[in-house]
Amino acid sequence: MIPRLTGRTPQDTRPAPDGFDRRLIAPMVLGSVLNPINSSMIAVALVPIGIAFGAPPAETVWLVSALYLATAVGQPVIGRLVDMYGPRRLYLVATALVGVAGLMGALAPSLGVLIASRVLLGFGTSAAFPAAMRLTRSEAERTGQDSPAGVLTALAVSAQTVSVIGPTLGGLLIGAGGWHLVFTVNVPLSAACLVLGVLWLPKAEPAERHRHMDLPGMALFAVLLVALMLFLMDPRPDRWYLPALTLLAAAAFAARELRVPDPFVDLRVLGGNVPLIATYVRQFLGNVTSYAVLYGYTQWLEEGRGLSASTAGLVLLPLSGAALVVATLTGRREAIRAKLLTGSVLQIAGCAALLLFDAHSPVWVLLATGVLLGIPQGLLGLAAQNALYRQTDPERIGSAAGLLRTFMYLGALGASAATAAFFPHRADTGGLHGLALFMLVGSALLLAITLPDRSLARLTPQPRQALRKA
């Protein structure tokens, strides 16, 4: 059964419990796409930004890494705050930061300031997804209807759509007014989120509000992630202190979280939930390949294949179309294990196809491979999201959802680090083949940990009467 998560207040004017409050969908969806749209548009902006500031790919990759590093830390932290203080206030504050970051990036006089704006964007885009998952769970409790598939599909499809059309949109914006527009577009998006959030997000506060924040645990978690990813982005012997700091922070974090009564991450519960841990690992592996395609393959289209930013964006349209169609058609049927297996196999096939590319590969081959790589993107994210909804503790749905996004962004950071390693000076065909082999290994591991996991077949909707007992 799902315990009661929210307390009704005189200000809670949502409709009677006869169905999901559809007014919530617009702010949930719009807020949840802020991160993927900023993640994907930058893919076609890296080359023109590098030209503008005279920076090589090894430096401009920080525009990718900075956002995902900030978001990897911010998602579970803000998700925990959502669990404690409710989604409304965190959503409004965070989406306001997105507008500030957009202006900062558009007016940036240097690459350093531009990277700082991406850090601010990372934190600003960290509240919407945990807030959406919290609202979905509380609506299930309020109505007694455990039917989140449609809502979760809307979140996944919208995020997937903007992720894969982002390069096309970014290319069009760059063609219309330069790379600055890729940052400026955040201002109207932020304003729309604020208006919709003020109008329609419920003001009811959750029962957890009286609990204390585990600030030391959050700080140790941040140190752990930052030290680890800084080393992985540039692993050199003279940076030995970073893995040492990672291990120290991890030990201190584990010791604290196992000792305090209300930890930031309840390691005792998480350690006993092996299926949820497997979901996090699959999220990481799937997104290493997904984002390596987004960043590495896109750069190769421009530099290795010689396409313009606008044309490269258009070549990626079949990838976006395939992902959108597959997610839309399969969204209402959870079929978590089938989606993971199918997505893994097709991802392996797509990575193998990249090994055959060269500077003269015909456009139709590029388009067909885009379709092959797009189908897994439409399946894997949706499966992970539904699995987490079924596997996690309802009282910690916000922080659990944040951790899911953290593993997604860790995958993105791994992909950006791999891109920098295989394209140290220029995105050439040899580098693409090395990156494809790297993705192939990750996709094979994804299949290997999914095949024996029979618990996925037992994830089913909860009975209506159980929800009514809340």
Short mmCIF file of C-alpha atoms in Angstrom, two decimals:
data_model
loop_
_atom_site.label_atom_id
_atom_site.label_comp_id
_atom_site.label_asym_id
_atom_site.label_seq_id
_atom_site.Cartn_x
_atom_site.Cartn_y
_atom_site.Cartn_z
CA MET A 1 0.00 0.00 0.00
CA ILE A 2 1.07 3.60 -0.53
CA PRO A 3 1.15 5.60 2.72
CA ARG A 4 -0.32 9.07 2.92
CA LEU A 5 2.27 11.51 1.63
CA THR A 6 0.48 14.84 1.75
CA GLY A 7 -1.62 16.69 4.23
CA ARG A 8 -4.71 18.46 2.93
CA THR A 9 -4.85 22.17 3.69
CA PRO A 10 -7.52 24.84 3.09
CA GLN A 11 -5.39 26.03 0.17
CA ASP A 12 -5.43 22.63 -1.53
CA THR A 13 -8.14 23.18 -4.13
CA ARG A 14 -7.47 20.21 -6.35
CA PRO A 15 -10.48 18.36 -7.69
CA ALA A 16 -12.20 15.49 -5.90
CA PRO A 17 -10.34 12.16 -6.02
CA ASP A 18 -11.79 10.92 -9.29
CA GLY A 19 -8.65 11.07 -11.41
CA PHE A 20 -5.23 12.61 -11.84
CA ASP A 21 -5.32 16.41 -11.65
CA ARG A 22 -4.49 17.23 -15.26
CA ARG A 23 -3.55 20.81 -14.39
CA LEU A 24 -0.33 19.41 -12.93
CA ILE A 25 0.83 17.90 -16.21
CA ALA A 26 1.85 21.17 -17.91
CA PRO A 27 4.24 22.42 -15.17
CA MET A 28 5.52 18.87 -14.59
CA VAL A 29 6.32 18.29 -18.24
CA LEU A 30 7.71 21.74 -19.00
CA GLY A 31 9.94 21.72 -15.92
CA SER A 32 11.18 18.20 -16.64
CA VAL A 33 12.34 19.10 -20.17
CA LEU A 34 14.56 21.99 -19.05
CA ASN A 35 17.53 19.73 -18.43
CA PRO A 36 17.29 17.54 -21.55
CA ILE A 37 16.81 20.54 -23.82
CA ASN A 38 19.92 22.21 -22.41
CA SER A 39 21.80 18.92 -22.54
CA SER A 40 21.02 18.28 -26.18
CA MET A 41 21.15 21.76 -27.77
CA ILE A 42 24.73 22.24 -26.61
CA ALA A 43 25.82 19.26 -28.74
CA VAL A 44 25.78 21.28 -31.96
CA ALA A 45 27.00 24.44 -30.23
CA LEU A 46 30.33 23.01 -29.02
CA VAL A 47 32.14 23.59 -32.31
CA PRO A 48 30.99 27.22 -32.87
CA ILE A 49 31.63 28.06 -29.20
CA GLY A 50 35.12 26.57 -29.50
CA ILE A 51 35.77 28.73 -32.57
CA ALA A 52 34.44 31.85 -30.82
CA PHE A 53 36.70 31.42 -27.78
CA GLY A 54 39.60 29.64 -29.48
CA ALA A 55 39.11 26.53 -27.35
CA PRO A 56 39.74 22.89 -28.40
CA PRO A 57 37.21 20.06 -27.80
CA ALA A 58 39.04 19.02 -24.62
CA GLU A 59 38.06 22.43 -23.12
CA THR A 60 34.58 22.92 -24.58
CA VAL A 61 33.58 19.48 -23.25
CA TRP A 62 33.41 21.21 -19.85
CA LEU A 63 30.21 22.84 -21.07
CA VAL A 64 28.75 19.35 -21.01
CA SER A 65 30.55 18.07 -17.92
CA ALA A 66 29.79 21.11 -15.76
CA LEU A 67 26.03 20.81 -16.25
CA TYR A 68 25.95 17.11 -15.54
CA LEU A 69 28.27 17.32 -12.58
CA ALA A 70 26.04 19.99 -11.01
CA THR A 71 22.91 18.01 -11.82
CA ALA A 72 24.31 14.70 -10.60
CA VAL A 73 24.81 16.32 -7.20
CA GLY A 74 21.71 18.51 -7.30
CA GLN A 75 19.05 15.97 -8.31
CA PRO A 76 19.09 13.72 -5.20
CA VAL A 77 19.76 16.64 -2.84
CA ILE A 78 16.85 18.67 -4.17
CA GLY A 79 14.80 15.48 -4.45
CA ARG A 80 15.24 14.94 -0.71
CA LEU A 81 14.17 18.53 -0.09
CA VAL A 82 11.11 17.89 -2.24
CA ASP A 83 10.25 14.92 0.00
CA MET A 84 10.62 17.12 3.08
CA TYR A 85 9.18 20.47 2.03
CA GLY A 86 6.93 19.70 -0.91
CA PRO A 87 7.42 20.13 -4.66
CA ARG A 88 6.01 23.65 -5.14
CA ARG A 89 8.63 25.85 -3.49
CA LEU A 90 11.61 23.85 -4.77
CA TYR A 91 10.16 23.88 -8.29
CA LEU A 92 9.66 27.67 -8.28
CA VAL A 93 13.07 28.57 -6.86
CA ALA A 94 14.95 26.19 -9.15
CA THR A 95 13.19 27.16 -12.37
CA ALA A 96 13.85 30.83 -11.58
CA LEU A 97 17.58 29.96 -11.51
CA VAL A 98 17.24 28.60 -15.06
CA GLY A 99 16.28 32.06 -16.35
CA VAL A 100 19.19 33.68 -14.52
CA ALA A 101 21.60 31.09 -15.93
CA GLY A 102 20.24 31.63 -19.44
CA LEU A 103 20.97 35.38 -19.30
CA MET A 104 24.40 34.73 -17.80
CA GLY A 105 25.30 32.35 -20.60
CA ALA A 106 24.00 34.58 -23.38
CA LEU A 107 26.11 37.50 -22.13
CA ALA A 108 29.19 35.46 -21.16
CA PRO A 109 32.45 37.23 -22.12
CA SER A 110 34.61 34.11 -21.71
CA LEU A 111 34.46 30.34 -21.74
CA GLY A 112 34.89 30.29 -17.96
CA VAL A 113 31.75 32.38 -17.39
CA LEU A 114 29.90 30.21 -19.90
CA ILE A 115 30.88 27.09 -17.94
CA ALA A 116 29.73 28.77 -14.70
CA SER A 117 26.33 29.43 -16.29
CA ARG A 118 26.07 25.74 -17.12
CA VAL A 119 26.73 24.87 -13.47
CA LEU A 120 23.88 27.18 -12.45
CA LEU A 121 21.69 25.59 -15.13
CA GLY A 122 22.48 22.17 -13.67
CA PHE A 123 21.21 23.14 -10.22
CA GLY A 124 18.25 25.04 -11.65
CA THR A 125 17.02 22.07 -13.67
CA SER A 126 17.34 19.62 -10.75
CA ALA A 127 13.97 20.10 -9.05
CA ALA A 128 11.38 19.42 -11.73
CA PHE A 129 11.76 15.65 -12.18
CA PRO A 130 11.78 14.74 -8.45
CA ALA A 131 8.84 17.11 -8.00
CA ALA A 132 6.97 15.42 -10.84
CA MET A 133 7.55 11.93 -9.44
CA ARG A 134 6.45 13.10 -5.99
CA LEU A 135 3.28 14.63 -7.41
CA THR A 136 2.54 11.47 -9.39
CA ARG A 137 2.87 9.33 -6.27
CA SER A 138 0.78 11.69 -4.11
CA GLU A 139 -1.92 11.81 -6.78
CA ALA A 140 -2.04 8.00 -6.76
CA GLU A 141 -2.54 8.11 -2.99
CA ARG A 142 -5.12 10.91 -3.19
CA THR A 143 -7.26 9.27 -5.87
CA GLY A 144 -6.68 5.63 -4.94
CA GLN A 145 -5.83 4.92 -8.59
CA ASP A 146 -2.43 3.39 -9.24
CA SER A 147 -2.40 4.29 -12.91
CA PRO A 148 0.77 6.33 -13.43
CA ALA A 149 1.68 4.86 -16.82
CA GLY A 150 0.09 7.68 -18.80
CA VAL A 151 1.70 10.40 -16.69
CA LEU A 152 5.10 8.71 -16.58
CA THR A 153 4.88 8.22 -20.34
CA ALA A 154 4.17 11.93 -20.81
CA LEU A 155 7.26 12.79 -18.74
CA ALA A 156 9.46 10.29 -20.56
CA VAL A 157 8.20 11.11 -24.04
CA SER A 158 8.53 14.87 -23.53
CA ALA A 159 12.06 14.54 -22.15
CA GLN A 160 12.97 12.08 -24.88
CA THR A 161 11.51 14.32 -27.55
CA VAL A 162 13.43 17.43 -26.56
CA SER A 163 16.60 15.39 -26.03
CA VAL A 164 16.61 14.16 -29.58
CA ILE A 165 15.19 17.24 -31.32
CA GLY A 166 17.48 19.44 -29.23
CA PRO A 167 20.40 19.20 -31.67
CA THR A 168 18.05 20.14 -34.52
CA LEU A 169 16.61 23.05 -32.54
CA GLY A 170 20.10 24.10 -31.47
CA GLY A 171 21.31 24.01 -35.06
CA LEU A 172 18.39 26.18 -36.20
CA LEU A 173 18.97 28.68 -33.39
CA ILE A 174 22.68 28.88 -34.20
CA GLY A 175 21.88 29.39 -37.87
CA ALA A 176 19.39 32.14 -36.99
CA GLY A 177 21.45 34.14 -34.51
CA GLY A 178 24.56 32.35 -33.28
CA TRP A 179 25.29 30.11 -30.31
CA HIS A 180 24.10 32.77 -27.82
CA LEU A 181 20.49 31.87 -28.62
CA VAL A 182 21.06 28.37 -27.23
CA PHE A 183 21.33 30.05 -23.81
CA THR A 184 18.80 32.85 -24.31
CA VAL A 185 15.97 30.38 -24.94
CA ASN A 186 16.06 29.50 -21.22
CA VAL A 187 14.58 32.88 -20.27
CA PRO A 188 11.08 32.37 -21.76
CA LEU A 189 11.10 28.71 -20.68
CA SER A 190 11.85 29.74 -17.10
CA ALA A 191 9.11 32.36 -17.16
CA ALA A 192 6.55 29.84 -18.43
CA CYS A 193 7.50 27.37 -15.66
CA LEU A 194 7.11 30.05 -13.01
CA VAL A 195 3.67 31.09 -14.24
CA LEU A 196 2.40 27.50 -14.50
CA GLY A 197 3.91 26.57 -11.14
CA VAL A 198 2.35 29.50 -9.30
CA LEU A 199 -1.04 28.83 -10.87
CA TRP A 200 -1.34 25.06 -10.59
CA LEU A 201 1.13 23.38 -8.25
CA PRO A 202 -0.62 22.44 -4.96
CA LYS A 203 0.33 24.30 -1.79
CA ALA A 204 -0.28 21.33 0.52
CA GLU A 205 2.80 20.38 2.54
CA PRO A 206 4.02 16.79 3.07
CA ALA A 207 3.98 15.08 6.43
CA GLU A 208 7.81 14.87 6.43
CA ARG A 209 8.33 18.59 6.87
CA HIS A 210 9.25 18.29 10.55
CA ARG A 211 12.31 16.16 9.78
CA HIS A 212 15.80 17.59 9.79
CA MET A 213 17.99 17.91 6.72
CA ASP A 214 21.10 15.75 6.70
CA LEU A 215 23.39 18.58 5.60
CA PRO A 216 26.68 16.78 6.42
CA GLY A 217 25.49 13.74 4.45
CA MET A 218 24.58 15.93 1.48
CA ALA A 219 27.97 17.65 1.64
CA LEU A 220 29.88 14.35 1.76
CA PHE A 221 27.81 13.03 -1.15
CA ALA A 222 28.72 16.14 -3.17
CA VAL A 223 32.43 15.81 -2.38
CA LEU A 224 32.35 12.11 -3.33
CA LEU A 225 30.74 12.74 -6.72
CA VAL A 226 32.78 15.81 -7.63
CA ALA A 227 36.12 14.20 -6.77
CA LEU A 228 35.25 11.01 -8.64
CA MET A 229 34.10 12.72 -11.81
CA LEU A 230 36.97 15.23 -11.88
CA PHE A 231 39.37 12.30 -11.90
CA LEU A 232 37.42 10.31 -14.50
CA MET A 233 37.35 13.30 -16.85
CA ASP A 234 41.15 13.50 -16.87
CA PRO A 235 42.73 10.43 -15.22
CA ARG A 236 46.45 11.14 -14.73
CA PRO A 237 48.95 9.86 -12.16
CA ASP A 238 49.55 13.38 -10.82
CA ARG A 239 45.85 13.60 -9.87
CA TRP A 240 46.11 10.68 -7.42
CA TYR A 241 44.59 12.82 -4.67
CA LEU A 242 41.17 12.78 -6.38
CA PRO A 243 40.50 9.00 -6.09
CA ALA A 244 41.95 9.16 -2.56
CA LEU A 245 39.49 11.94 -1.69
CA THR A 246 36.69 9.92 -3.31
CA LEU A 247 37.40 6.91 -1.12
CA LEU A 248 37.64 9.01 2.04
CA ALA A 249 34.40 10.83 1.26
CA ALA A 250 32.66 7.54 0.43
CA ALA A 251 33.75 5.98 3.73
CA ALA A 252 32.69 9.03 5.72
CA PHE A 253 29.38 9.21 3.85
CA ALA A 254 28.59 5.53 4.49
CA ALA A 255 29.54 5.80 8.17
CA ARG A 256 27.28 8.80 8.68
CA GLU A 257 24.30 7.55 6.70
CA LEU A 258 24.31 4.23 8.59
CA ARG A 259 24.39 6.06 11.93
CA VAL A 260 21.92 8.97 11.73
CA PRO A 261 18.18 8.35 12.24
CA ASP A 262 17.06 10.33 9.17
CA PRO A 263 19.83 10.00 6.55
CA PHE A 264 20.02 11.75 3.20
CA VAL A 265 20.36 8.34 1.51
CA ASP A 266 19.09 5.43 3.61
CA LEU A 267 21.87 2.96 2.79
CA ARG A 268 20.31 0.24 4.93
CA VAL A 269 17.13 0.26 2.85
CA LEU A 270 18.96 0.82 -0.44
CA GLY A 271 21.42 -1.98 0.27
CA GLY A 272 18.57 -4.41 0.75
CA ASN A 273 16.83 -3.34 -2.44
CA VAL A 274 18.95 -5.13 -5.03
CA PRO A 275 16.43 -4.65 -7.89
CA LEU A 276 16.53 -0.87 -7.38
CA ILE A 277 20.34 -0.88 -7.37
CA ALA A 278 20.25 -2.83 -10.65
CA THR A 279 17.89 -0.20 -12.08
CA TYR A 280 20.41 2.52 -11.21
CA VAL A 281 23.24 0.57 -12.86
CA ARG A 282 21.16 0.01 -16.01
CA GLN A 283 20.34 3.71 -16.07
CA PHE A 284 24.05 4.50 -16.02
CA LEU A 285 25.03 2.02 -18.74
CA GLY A 286 22.19 2.94 -21.09
CA ASN A 287 22.96 6.63 -20.86
CA VAL A 288 26.70 6.23 -21.41
CA THR A 289 25.84 5.05 -24.92
CA SER A 290 22.94 7.46 -25.43
CA TYR A 291 24.98 10.54 -24.58
CA ALA A 292 28.10 9.33 -26.37
CA VAL A 293 25.92 9.27 -29.49
CA LEU A 294 24.57 12.72 -28.69
CA TYR A 295 27.95 14.36 -28.07
CA GLY A 296 30.54 12.25 -29.86
CA TYR A 297 28.61 11.16 -32.94
CA THR A 298 27.20 14.67 -33.44
CA GLN A 299 30.69 16.21 -33.35
CA TRP A 300 31.89 13.60 -35.85
CA LEU A 301 29.06 14.51 -38.21
CA GLU A 302 30.34 18.09 -38.21
CA GLU A 303 34.10 17.54 -38.24
CA GLY A 304 34.61 13.98 -39.50
CA ARG A 305 31.81 13.90 -42.05
CA GLY A 306 32.00 17.63 -42.84
CA LEU A 307 28.36 18.61 -42.25
CA SER A 308 27.27 22.04 -41.01
CA ALA A 309 25.69 22.38 -37.54
CA SER A 310 22.25 22.82 -39.09
CA THR A 311 22.65 19.80 -41.39
CA ALA A 312 24.01 17.63 -38.57
CA GLY A 313 20.92 18.48 -36.55
CA LEU A 314 18.67 17.46 -39.45
CA VAL A 315 20.54 14.17 -39.92
CA LEU A 316 19.68 13.32 -36.31
CA LEU A 317 15.94 13.76 -36.92
CA PRO A 318 15.32 10.04 -37.68
CA LEU A 319 16.88 9.23 -34.32
CA SER A 320 14.46 11.59 -32.60
CA GLY A 321 11.51 10.36 -34.64
CA ALA A 322 12.19 6.70 -33.86
CA ALA A 323 12.61 7.37 -30.13
CA LEU A 324 9.42 9.42 -29.98
CA VAL A 325 7.28 6.94 -31.91
CA VAL A 326 8.51 3.94 -29.91
CA ALA A 327 8.06 5.66 -26.54
CA THR A 328 4.58 6.85 -27.47
CA LEU A 329 3.40 3.49 -28.80
CA THR A 330 4.78 1.43 -25.91
CA GLY A 331 4.37 3.89 -23.02
CA ARG A 332 1.05 2.71 -21.59
CA ARG A 333 2.19 -0.92 -21.43
CA GLU A 334 4.91 -1.16 -18.81
CA ALA A 335 6.56 -4.43 -20.04
CA ILE A 336 9.73 -3.35 -18.27
CA ARG A 337 11.88 -6.42 -18.92
CA ALA A 338 10.90 -6.71 -22.59
CA LYS A 339 11.77 -3.05 -23.19
CA LEU A 340 15.16 -3.39 -21.51
CA LEU A 341 16.08 -6.51 -23.46
CA THR A 342 14.94 -5.11 -26.82
CA GLY A 343 16.66 -1.80 -26.20
CA SER A 344 19.93 -3.47 -25.20
CA VAL A 345 20.07 -5.67 -28.31
CA LEU A 346 19.28 -2.80 -30.69
CA GLN A 347 21.81 -0.56 -28.97
CA ILE A 348 24.49 -3.21 -29.57
CA ALA A 349 23.51 -3.35 -33.26
CA GLY A 350 23.64 0.44 -33.59
CA CYS A 351 27.09 0.70 -32.00
CA ALA A 352 28.37 -2.05 -34.31
CA ALA A 353 27.06 -0.08 -37.30
CA LEU A 354 29.13 2.96 -36.29
CA LEU A 355 32.28 0.87 -36.72
CA LEU A 356 31.58 0.80 -40.48
CA PHE A 357 31.37 4.60 -40.89
CA ASP A 358 33.95 6.75 -42.65
CA ALA A 359 34.20 10.28 -43.98
CA HIS A 360 32.32 9.27 -47.14
CA SER A 361 29.45 7.27 -45.63
CA PRO A 362 26.29 8.02 -47.61
CA VAL A 363 23.57 10.08 -45.95
CA TRP A 364 21.01 7.27 -46.15
CA VAL A 365 23.30 5.09 -44.02
CA LEU A 366 23.55 7.87 -41.44
CA LEU A 367 19.77 8.19 -41.39
CA ALA A 368 19.16 4.45 -41.09
CA THR A 369 21.65 4.13 -38.23
CA GLY A 370 19.91 7.02 -36.51
CA VAL A 371 16.68 5.03 -36.52
CA LEU A 372 18.49 1.98 -35.13
CA LEU A 373 19.99 4.04 -32.30
CA GLY A 374 16.78 5.96 -31.65
CA ILE A 375 14.60 2.94 -30.79
CA PRO A 376 16.62 2.03 -27.65
CA GLN A 377 16.43 5.63 -26.49
CA GLY A 378 12.66 5.38 -26.66
CA LEU A 379 12.60 2.15 -24.63
CA LEU A 380 15.34 2.24 -22.00
CA GLY A 381 14.52 5.52 -20.24
CA LEU A 382 10.83 4.67 -20.02
CA ALA A 383 11.59 1.21 -18.60
CA ALA A 384 13.95 2.61 -15.94
CA GLN A 385 11.42 5.24 -14.87
CA ASN A 386 8.62 2.69 -14.48
CA ALA A 387 10.91 0.26 -12.67
CA LEU A 388 11.92 2.91 -10.14
CA TYR A 389 8.28 3.85 -9.50
CA ARG A 390 7.53 0.20 -8.61
CA GLN A 391 10.73 -0.57 -6.68
CA THR A 392 11.24 2.46 -4.43
CA ASP A 393 9.95 3.42 -0.98
CA PRO A 394 6.97 5.77 -1.54
CA GLU A 395 8.11 8.11 1.25
CA ARG A 396 11.40 8.73 -0.56
CA ILE A 397 10.17 8.89 -4.12
CA GLY A 398 11.65 12.37 -4.65
CA SER A 399 15.18 11.48 -3.56
CA ALA A 400 14.98 8.10 -5.31
CA ALA A 401 13.94 9.83 -8.54
CA GLY A 402 16.79 12.29 -8.07
CA LEU A 403 19.24 9.41 -7.73
CA LEU A 404 17.87 7.89 -10.94
CA ARG A 405 18.68 11.14 -12.71
CA THR A 406 22.07 11.21 -10.98
CA PHE A 407 22.96 7.88 -12.56
CA MET A 408 21.72 9.19 -15.90
CA TYR A 409 23.98 12.20 -15.59
CA LEU A 410 26.87 10.05 -14.41
CA GLY A 411 26.38 8.20 -17.67
CA ALA A 412 26.41 11.51 -19.50
CA LEU A 413 29.58 12.53 -17.70
CA GLY A 414 31.17 9.21 -18.58
CA ALA A 415 30.16 9.78 -22.20
CA SER A 416 31.60 13.29 -22.25
CA ALA A 417 34.85 12.05 -20.69
CA ALA A 418 35.04 9.29 -23.31
CA THR A 419 34.34 11.84 -26.06
CA ALA A 420 37.20 14.01 -24.84
CA ALA A 421 39.49 10.96 -24.67
CA PHE A 422 38.71 9.69 -28.17
CA PHE A 423 38.54 13.18 -29.73
CA PRO A 424 41.48 14.97 -28.02
CA HIS A 425 42.03 17.41 -30.89
CA ARG A 426 39.44 16.71 -33.56
CA ALA A 427 36.40 14.48 -34.04
CA ASP A 428 37.89 12.22 -36.72
CA THR A 429 36.75 8.79 -37.95
CA GLY A 430 39.39 6.87 -35.98
CA GLY A 431 38.12 8.49 -32.80
CA LEU A 432 34.53 7.61 -33.72
CA HIS A 433 35.47 3.93 -34.12
CA GLY A 434 37.18 3.93 -30.70
CA LEU A 435 34.12 5.56 -29.16
CA ALA A 436 31.85 2.99 -30.86
CA LEU A 437 33.83 0.12 -29.31
CA PHE A 438 33.53 1.80 -25.92
CA MET A 439 29.75 2.09 -26.36
CA LEU A 440 29.53 -1.50 -27.57
CA VAL A 441 31.08 -2.79 -24.34
CA GLY A 442 28.66 -0.74 -22.23
CA SER A 443 25.65 -1.96 -24.21
CA ALA A 444 26.78 -5.59 -23.85
CA LEU A 445 27.06 -5.11 -20.06
CA LEU A 446 23.53 -3.66 -20.03
CA LEU A 447 22.21 -6.78 -21.72
CA ALA A 448 24.22 -9.04 -19.41
CA ILE A 449 22.69 -7.61 -16.20
CA THR A 450 19.17 -7.54 -17.64
CA LEU A 451 18.89 -11.11 -18.97
CA PRO A 452 19.10 -12.90 -15.59
CA ASP A 453 16.92 -10.36 -13.68
CA ARG A 454 13.58 -12.16 -13.38
CA SER A 455 12.30 -9.66 -10.78
CA LEU A 456 11.56 -7.24 -13.62
CA ALA A 457 8.78 -9.51 -14.89
CA ARG A 458 7.04 -9.31 -11.50
CA LEU A 459 6.73 -5.50 -11.42
CA THR A 460 2.98 -4.90 -11.75
CA PRO A 461 0.50 -2.12 -10.87
CA GLN A 462 -0.73 -2.13 -7.29
CA PRO A 463 -4.37 -3.09 -6.62
CA ARG A 464 -6.81 -0.21 -6.33
CA GLN A 465 -8.09 -1.38 -2.93
CA ALA A 466 -4.58 -1.29 -1.48
CA LEU A 467 -4.26 2.35 -2.47
CA ARG A 468 -7.60 3.17 -0.94
CA LYS A 469 -6.29 2.04 2.48
CA ALA A 470 -3.87 4.98 2.58
#
